[in-house]
Amino acid sequence: MLSCRIHAKEDLRVEADAIPEAGPGEVLLKLGAGGICGSDLHYYFEGRNGSFVVREPLVPGHEASGVIAAVGAGVTRVKPGDKVAVSPSHACGACDYCREGREQLCRKMRFLGSASVFPHTQGMFREYFVMGERQCYPVAGDVSLGELAFAEPLAVALHAVNRGGDLLGKSVLVTGAGTIGCLTVMAARLAGAASITVTDVLERPLAQARSVGADATLLAGSGPALPDAAFDVAFEVSGNFNALKSAVAAAKRGAVIVQVGTLPHEPLPFVVNDIMAKELDLRGAFRWGIEFDWAVRYLASRRVDVRPLLSGQFPLTDAVAAFHAAADKRRSTKVQVVAV
Ligand SMILES: [Zn+2]
Ligand SMILES: [Zn+2]
């Protein structure tokens, strides 16, 4: 079998490995599709993701679906042949945050495909991998493995919308029209937003956002400015500081701003008085908890139809080409690798 490993900045190798075996309570999965996410791109193009540095070969990939190839002793949740979405979140289940129902804040989190801990938590860009059965969410029906691999980013968007509070009847701003921005548009529509405006610095992502339900789009930087004090809830998804500043200016008094994207890891000059004088609620949204379960259901029923967001699939052997395609926002929204 083949595994994709990032050894260092721009050093990604597709390597031969032995197929692992599932122990008690575990399953062996064959990769269905694996979505390339911003963090995977940071690891590949920079050798780091913010403060998480690649210090040993890292298998990237935390957005994946698969087919159960074999099950270990005692497994009851899935059987061979099942099509599943795979949750990359291994929260401890025992700490104060987990017990409060906020597993994304777990004190002992292991998240697949991440260099946040050492040894690194290896990800899912490999032909076969072993998981605990509880990580697997079996799905019936004709939903494709490519669609199922959207469960993780859709969960991010659903969690962001949850952090934004009640959206029914509200005017919503989303800054950033990549995969998470577009999924946030879809999640905000589900939640009853009355109007959704999206900004991005490129035209193609804005067209993509319109295709999944944005009511208005605006080219940031070169186009007309956002209206002042126009939005009840803003989602800053781009991870761009100028976008956050524009969201603060465009927020109504009493608005909620949710920071979803990762900003550069450095101190930023910020006019906090706007937050004070407008009584803004500035909130973070980090990964997800129960929203992963919801995401799988929305995908399985196609109440959220993510097919327009899938720009391309590459065999694992062409992972380098896949990473370059994923990084080119003029061409791609979501790019996936698939087993050969
Ligand atoms: Zn992701
Ligand atoms: Zn915990």
Short mmCIF file of C-alpha atoms and ligand atoms in Angstrom, two decimals:
data_model
loop_
_atom_site.label_atom_id
_atom_site.label_comp_id
_atom_site.label_asym_id
_atom_site.label_seq_id
_atom_site.Cartn_x
_atom_site.Cartn_y
_atom_site.Cartn_z
CA MET A 1 0.00 0.00 0.00
CA LEU A 2 1.00 3.62 -0.48
CA SER A 3 1.24 6.44 2.07
CA CYS A 4 1.75 10.12 1.48
CA ARG A 5 4.29 11.72 3.84
CA ILE A 6 5.53 15.28 4.25
CA HIS A 7 9.19 15.05 5.26
CA ALA A 8 9.88 18.78 5.19
CA LYS A 9 8.84 21.94 3.35
CA GLU A 10 7.91 21.00 -0.25
CA ASP A 11 9.19 17.46 0.30
CA LEU A 12 6.18 15.16 -0.05
CA ARG A 13 6.83 11.49 -0.81
CA VAL A 14 4.46 8.69 -1.74
CA GLU A 15 5.96 5.65 -0.01
CA ALA A 16 5.27 1.92 0.19
CA ASP A 17 4.10 0.59 3.57
CA ALA A 18 2.78 -2.68 4.93
CA ILE A 19 -1.01 -2.81 5.32
CA PRO A 20 -1.73 -2.47 9.06
CA GLU A 21 -3.99 -4.84 11.00
CA ALA A 22 -7.06 -3.92 13.01
CA GLY A 23 -6.87 -4.87 16.70
CA PRO A 24 -9.84 -5.37 19.05
CA GLY A 25 -12.37 -2.54 18.66
CA GLU A 26 -10.60 -1.29 15.55
CA VAL A 27 -11.32 -1.35 11.83
CA LEU A 28 -9.14 -1.37 8.72
CA LEU A 29 -10.27 1.25 6.20
CA LYS A 30 -9.51 1.70 2.56
CA LEU A 31 -9.31 5.41 1.76
CA GLY A 32 -12.29 6.69 -0.19
CA ALA A 33 -11.43 10.35 -0.62
CA GLY A 34 -9.27 12.73 1.39
CA GLY A 35 -9.84 16.48 1.16
CA ILE A 36 -6.81 18.77 1.12
CA CYS A 37 -7.33 21.50 3.69
CA GLY A 38 -5.54 24.77 4.40
CA SER A 39 -3.56 23.19 7.24
CA ASP A 40 -2.30 20.42 4.91
CA LEU A 41 -1.18 23.12 2.47
CA HIS A 42 0.69 24.96 5.24
CA TYR A 43 2.51 21.76 6.23
CA TYR A 44 3.50 21.09 2.62
CA PHE A 45 4.40 24.57 1.38
CA GLU A 46 5.88 25.91 4.64
CA GLY A 47 6.85 22.82 6.64
CA ARG A 48 4.68 24.18 9.46
CA ASN A 49 1.13 25.20 10.29
CA GLY A 50 1.31 28.30 12.49
CA SER A 51 3.26 27.21 15.55
CA PHE A 52 3.06 23.47 14.67
CA VAL A 53 6.33 22.50 12.93
CA VAL A 54 6.92 19.24 11.01
CA ARG A 55 9.64 17.54 13.10
CA GLU A 56 9.24 13.99 11.71
CA PRO A 57 7.57 12.64 8.53
CA LEU A 58 3.88 13.50 8.74
CA VAL A 59 1.03 11.77 6.90
CA PRO A 60 -1.32 14.71 6.27
CA GLY A 61 -5.09 14.53 5.94
CA HIS A 62 -7.94 14.96 8.42
CA GLU A 63 -10.90 15.11 5.98
CA ALA A 64 -11.56 11.58 4.82
CA SER A 65 -14.07 8.95 3.92
CA GLY A 66 -13.43 5.27 3.39
CA VAL A 67 -14.77 1.77 3.00
CA ILE A 68 -14.43 -0.77 5.81
CA ALA A 69 -12.00 -3.45 4.60
CA ALA A 70 -11.84 -5.56 7.77
CA VAL A 71 -12.98 -5.37 11.38
CA GLY A 72 -11.19 -6.41 14.57
CA ALA A 73 -12.66 -8.43 17.43
CA GLY A 74 -15.74 -7.00 19.11
CA VAL A 75 -16.58 -4.37 16.47
CA THR A 76 -20.34 -3.77 16.19
CA ARG A 77 -20.71 -0.24 14.75
CA VAL A 78 -19.63 -1.13 11.19
CA LYS A 79 -19.06 -4.15 8.97
CA PRO A 80 -16.85 -4.87 5.93
CA GLY A 81 -18.08 -3.00 2.85
CA ASP A 82 -19.66 -0.12 4.80
CA LYS A 83 -19.10 3.35 3.39
CA VAL A 84 -18.10 5.70 6.22
CA ALA A 85 -17.12 9.26 7.05
CA VAL A 86 -14.15 9.29 9.42
CA SER A 87 -13.92 11.65 12.38
CA PRO A 88 -10.31 12.80 12.91
CA SER A 89 -11.04 14.09 16.43
CA HIS A 90 -9.74 12.00 19.31
CA ALA A 91 -10.88 13.93 22.35
CA CYS A 92 -10.13 12.29 25.70
CA GLY A 93 -13.75 12.22 26.84
CA ALA A 94 -12.71 12.68 30.46
CA CYS A 95 -11.42 16.25 30.93
CA ASP A 96 -13.55 19.17 32.14
CA TYR A 97 -14.11 20.51 28.60
CA CYS A 98 -15.11 17.12 27.21
CA ARG A 99 -17.48 16.63 30.13
CA GLU A 100 -19.04 20.05 29.38
CA GLY A 101 -19.74 18.90 25.82
CA ARG A 102 -17.00 21.02 24.21
CA GLU A 103 -14.69 18.26 23.01
CA GLN A 104 -13.02 20.61 20.51
CA LEU A 105 -11.43 22.32 23.54
CA CYS A 106 -10.21 19.00 25.03
CA ARG A 107 -7.03 19.29 27.13
CA LYS A 108 -5.65 16.03 25.67
CA MET A 109 -6.85 16.26 22.06
CA ARG A 110 -5.21 14.15 19.39
CA PHE A 111 -6.35 15.38 15.95
CA LEU A 112 -5.28 13.33 12.93
CA GLY A 113 -2.79 14.76 10.45
CA SER A 114 -1.43 17.29 12.93
CA ALA A 115 2.04 18.23 14.15
CA SER A 116 0.58 19.88 17.26
CA VAL A 117 2.03 17.07 19.40
CA PHE A 118 5.23 15.00 19.15
CA PRO A 119 5.30 12.24 17.99
CA HIS A 120 2.90 13.75 15.43
CA THR A 121 -0.63 12.44 15.03
CA GLN A 122 -0.51 10.78 11.62
CA GLY A 123 -3.30 11.52 9.15
CA MET A 124 -5.31 9.64 6.54
CA PHE A 125 -3.68 10.29 3.16
CA ARG A 126 -2.78 6.60 2.76
CA GLU A 127 -4.42 3.71 0.98
CA TYR A 128 -5.26 1.80 4.15
CA PHE A 129 -5.37 2.91 7.78
CA VAL A 130 -6.64 1.62 11.12
CA MET A 131 -9.16 3.52 13.26
CA GLY A 132 -11.17 2.87 16.41
CA GLU A 133 -14.69 1.91 15.36
CA ARG A 134 -16.22 4.94 17.08
CA GLN A 135 -14.43 7.23 14.60
CA CYS A 136 -16.50 5.76 11.77
CA TYR A 137 -19.94 7.02 10.67
CA PRO A 138 -21.57 4.50 8.30
CA VAL A 139 -23.88 5.90 5.62
CA ALA A 140 -26.34 4.14 3.31
CA GLY A 141 -27.64 5.40 -0.02
CA ASP A 142 -25.88 6.79 -3.05
CA VAL A 143 -23.88 9.62 -1.44
CA SER A 144 -20.37 9.37 -2.88
CA LEU A 145 -17.13 8.89 -0.96
CA GLY A 146 -16.05 12.28 -2.29
CA GLU A 147 -19.09 13.95 -0.76
CA LEU A 148 -18.64 12.08 2.53
CA ALA A 149 -15.13 13.46 2.84
CA PHE A 150 -16.79 16.88 3.30
CA ALA A 151 -18.10 15.83 6.73
CA GLU A 152 -15.17 17.48 8.53
CA PRO A 153 -15.21 20.88 6.78
CA LEU A 154 -19.02 20.96 6.90
CA ALA A 155 -18.79 20.29 10.64
CA VAL A 156 -16.45 23.29 10.93
CA ALA A 157 -19.04 25.48 9.17
CA LEU A 158 -21.96 24.16 11.24
CA HIS A 159 -19.99 24.80 14.42
CA ALA A 160 -19.15 28.34 13.29
CA VAL A 161 -22.84 29.01 12.66
CA ASN A 162 -23.68 27.54 16.06
CA ARG A 163 -21.20 29.96 17.64
CA GLY A 164 -22.85 32.83 15.77
CA GLY A 165 -26.13 32.31 17.63
CA ASP A 166 -29.65 32.48 16.20
CA LEU A 167 -29.49 33.45 12.50
CA LEU A 168 -33.23 33.42 11.76
CA GLY A 169 -34.07 36.66 9.96
CA LYS A 170 -30.52 38.00 10.31
CA SER A 171 -28.25 39.68 7.77
CA VAL A 172 -25.02 37.71 7.58
CA LEU A 173 -21.55 38.54 6.29
CA VAL A 174 -19.00 35.86 5.36
CA THR A 175 -15.46 37.06 4.58
CA GLY A 176 -13.65 34.42 2.51
CA ALA A 177 -15.22 32.20 -0.16
CA GLY A 178 -13.05 29.09 -0.04
CA THR A 179 -14.44 25.71 0.99
CA ILE A 180 -15.19 26.75 4.58
CA GLY A 181 -16.64 30.09 3.46
CA CYS A 182 -18.97 28.40 0.97
CA LEU A 183 -19.98 25.76 3.50
CA THR A 184 -20.64 28.56 6.02
CA VAL A 185 -22.99 30.12 3.45
CA MET A 186 -24.82 26.81 3.16
CA ALA A 187 -24.94 26.36 6.93
CA ALA A 188 -26.23 29.93 7.43
CA ARG A 189 -29.03 29.27 4.94
CA LEU A 190 -29.96 26.10 6.84
CA ALA A 191 -30.07 28.20 10.00
CA GLY A 192 -32.51 30.71 8.48
CA ALA A 193 -30.34 33.71 7.62
CA ALA A 194 -32.39 36.33 5.72
CA SER A 195 -29.50 37.50 3.55
CA ILE A 196 -25.90 36.44 3.10
CA THR A 197 -23.14 38.66 1.69
CA VAL A 198 -19.74 37.19 0.87
CA THR A 199 -16.39 38.89 0.23
CA ASP A 200 -13.18 37.51 -1.23
CA VAL A 201 -10.12 38.91 -2.98
CA LEU A 202 -10.69 36.68 -6.05
CA GLU A 203 -13.63 36.52 -8.45
CA ARG A 204 -13.81 32.72 -8.94
CA PRO A 205 -14.46 31.93 -5.26
CA LEU A 206 -17.19 34.59 -5.24
CA ALA A 207 -18.89 32.91 -8.21
CA GLN A 208 -18.63 29.65 -6.27
CA ALA A 209 -20.26 31.30 -3.23
CA ARG A 210 -23.14 32.57 -5.41
CA SER A 211 -23.57 29.04 -6.79
CA VAL A 212 -24.23 27.71 -3.27
CA GLY A 213 -26.62 30.45 -2.16
CA ALA A 214 -24.86 33.74 -1.40
CA ASP A 215 -27.28 36.61 -2.08
CA ALA A 216 -24.59 39.21 -2.76
CA THR A 217 -20.83 39.08 -3.29
CA LEU A 218 -18.20 41.77 -3.21
CA LEU A 219 -14.60 41.78 -4.41
CA ALA A 220 -12.51 42.88 -1.42
CA GLY A 221 -9.77 45.42 -1.92
CA SER A 222 -10.47 46.61 -5.45
CA GLY A 223 -14.28 46.68 -5.45
CA PRO A 224 -16.78 48.93 -3.66
CA ALA A 225 -16.51 48.94 0.14
CA LEU A 226 -18.90 47.01 2.34
CA PRO A 227 -21.74 49.11 3.74
CA ASP A 228 -21.13 50.37 7.28
CA ALA A 229 -23.14 48.89 10.14
CA ALA A 230 -25.13 46.50 7.94
CA PHE A 231 -24.70 43.01 9.37
CA ASP A 232 -26.07 41.26 12.44
CA VAL A 233 -23.59 38.39 12.33
CA ALA A 234 -20.22 38.15 10.56
CA PHE A 235 -18.09 35.06 9.97
CA GLU A 236 -14.41 35.83 9.31
CA VAL A 237 -13.27 32.74 7.45
CA SER A 238 -10.39 34.01 5.31
CA GLY A 239 -7.83 34.38 8.09
CA ASN A 240 -6.96 37.79 6.70
CA PHE A 241 -6.57 40.69 9.14
CA ASN A 242 -8.01 43.23 6.69
CA ALA A 243 -11.10 41.06 6.40
CA LEU A 244 -11.51 41.07 10.18
CA LYS A 245 -11.20 44.87 10.23
CA SER A 246 -13.78 45.15 7.44
CA ALA A 247 -16.11 42.86 9.39
CA VAL A 248 -15.82 45.05 12.50
CA ALA A 249 -16.66 48.15 10.42
CA ALA A 250 -19.54 46.45 8.61
CA ALA A 251 -21.05 44.98 11.78
CA LYS A 252 -24.17 46.59 13.23
CA ARG A 253 -24.09 47.76 16.82
CA GLY A 254 -24.61 44.74 19.03
CA ALA A 255 -23.49 42.35 16.28
CA VAL A 256 -21.68 39.04 16.68
CA ILE A 257 -18.38 38.41 14.86
CA VAL A 258 -17.12 34.84 14.70
CA GLN A 259 -13.44 34.27 13.90
CA VAL A 260 -13.25 30.98 11.99
CA GLY A 261 -10.10 31.35 9.86
CA THR A 262 -6.57 31.16 11.22
CA LEU A 263 -4.82 34.54 11.19
CA PRO A 264 -1.02 34.80 10.93
CA HIS A 265 0.67 33.84 14.21
CA GLU A 266 1.75 37.34 15.22
CA PRO A 267 0.43 40.27 17.26
CA LEU A 268 -1.99 42.47 15.27
CA PRO A 269 -2.86 46.15 15.75
CA PHE A 270 -6.55 46.29 16.50
CA VAL A 271 -9.02 49.04 17.33
CA VAL A 272 -10.64 47.45 20.37
CA ASN A 273 -12.70 50.61 20.96
CA ASP A 274 -14.96 49.59 18.06
CA ILE A 275 -15.76 46.39 19.90
CA MET A 276 -16.47 48.37 23.08
CA ALA A 277 -18.48 51.23 21.57
CA LYS A 278 -20.55 49.02 19.27
CA GLU A 279 -20.96 46.31 21.94
CA LEU A 280 -19.73 43.68 19.53
CA ASP A 281 -19.37 40.06 20.58
CA LEU A 282 -16.11 38.75 19.09
CA ARG A 283 -16.07 34.96 19.33
CA GLY A 284 -13.81 32.15 18.20
CA ALA A 285 -14.94 28.95 16.50
CA PHE A 286 -12.48 26.05 16.61
CA ARG A 287 -13.11 22.71 14.91
CA TRP A 288 -16.40 21.15 16.09
CA GLY A 289 -18.11 18.75 18.50
CA ILE A 290 -21.53 17.20 17.89
CA GLU A 291 -21.68 19.05 14.56
CA PHE A 292 -19.71 16.23 12.88
CA ASP A 293 -22.67 13.90 13.46
CA TRP A 294 -25.01 16.49 11.98
CA ALA A 295 -22.73 17.03 8.99
CA VAL A 296 -22.83 13.33 8.10
CA ARG A 297 -26.64 13.38 8.19
CA TYR A 298 -26.89 16.51 6.03
CA LEU A 299 -24.52 14.98 3.48
CA ALA A 300 -26.24 11.60 3.45
CA SER A 301 -29.65 13.21 2.77
CA ARG A 302 -28.10 15.87 0.47
CA ARG A 303 -29.94 18.54 2.45
CA VAL A 304 -26.49 20.06 2.05
CA ASP A 305 -25.33 19.24 -1.47
CA VAL A 306 -21.56 19.80 -1.59
CA ARG A 307 -21.05 18.47 -5.12
CA PRO A 308 -20.52 21.95 -6.66
CA LEU A 309 -17.56 22.52 -4.31
CA LEU A 310 -15.53 19.49 -5.42
CA SER A 311 -13.10 20.84 -8.01
CA GLY A 312 -11.00 17.75 -8.63
CA GLN A 313 -9.77 14.35 -7.47
CA PHE A 314 -6.20 13.05 -7.90
CA PRO A 315 -4.84 9.55 -7.27
CA LEU A 316 -2.64 9.36 -4.17
CA THR A 317 0.37 8.83 -6.46
CA ASP A 318 -0.20 12.38 -7.81
CA ALA A 319 -0.43 13.95 -4.36
CA VAL A 320 2.08 16.70 -5.20
CA ALA A 321 -0.01 17.79 -8.20
CA ALA A 322 -3.10 17.63 -5.99
CA PHE A 323 -1.50 19.94 -3.40
CA HIS A 324 -0.56 22.44 -6.11
CA ALA A 325 -4.09 22.35 -7.56
CA ALA A 326 -5.57 22.82 -4.08
CA ALA A 327 -3.37 25.86 -3.45
CA ASP A 328 -4.53 27.58 -6.66
CA LYS A 329 -7.71 29.39 -5.61
CA ARG A 330 -8.15 30.69 -9.16
CA ARG A 331 -8.82 27.09 -10.22
CA SER A 332 -10.00 25.12 -7.22
CA THR A 333 -12.28 25.08 -4.23
CA LYS A 334 -11.91 21.58 -2.72
CA VAL A 335 -9.36 19.12 -4.14
CA GLN A 336 -9.21 15.52 -2.92
CA VAL A 337 -6.81 12.59 -3.16
CA VAL A 338 -8.29 9.15 -3.76
CA ALA A 339 -6.91 5.62 -3.38
CA VAL A 340 -5.37 4.21 -6.54
ZN ZN B 1 -9.84 20.79 7.26
ZN ZN B 2 -10.91 15.95 26.93
#
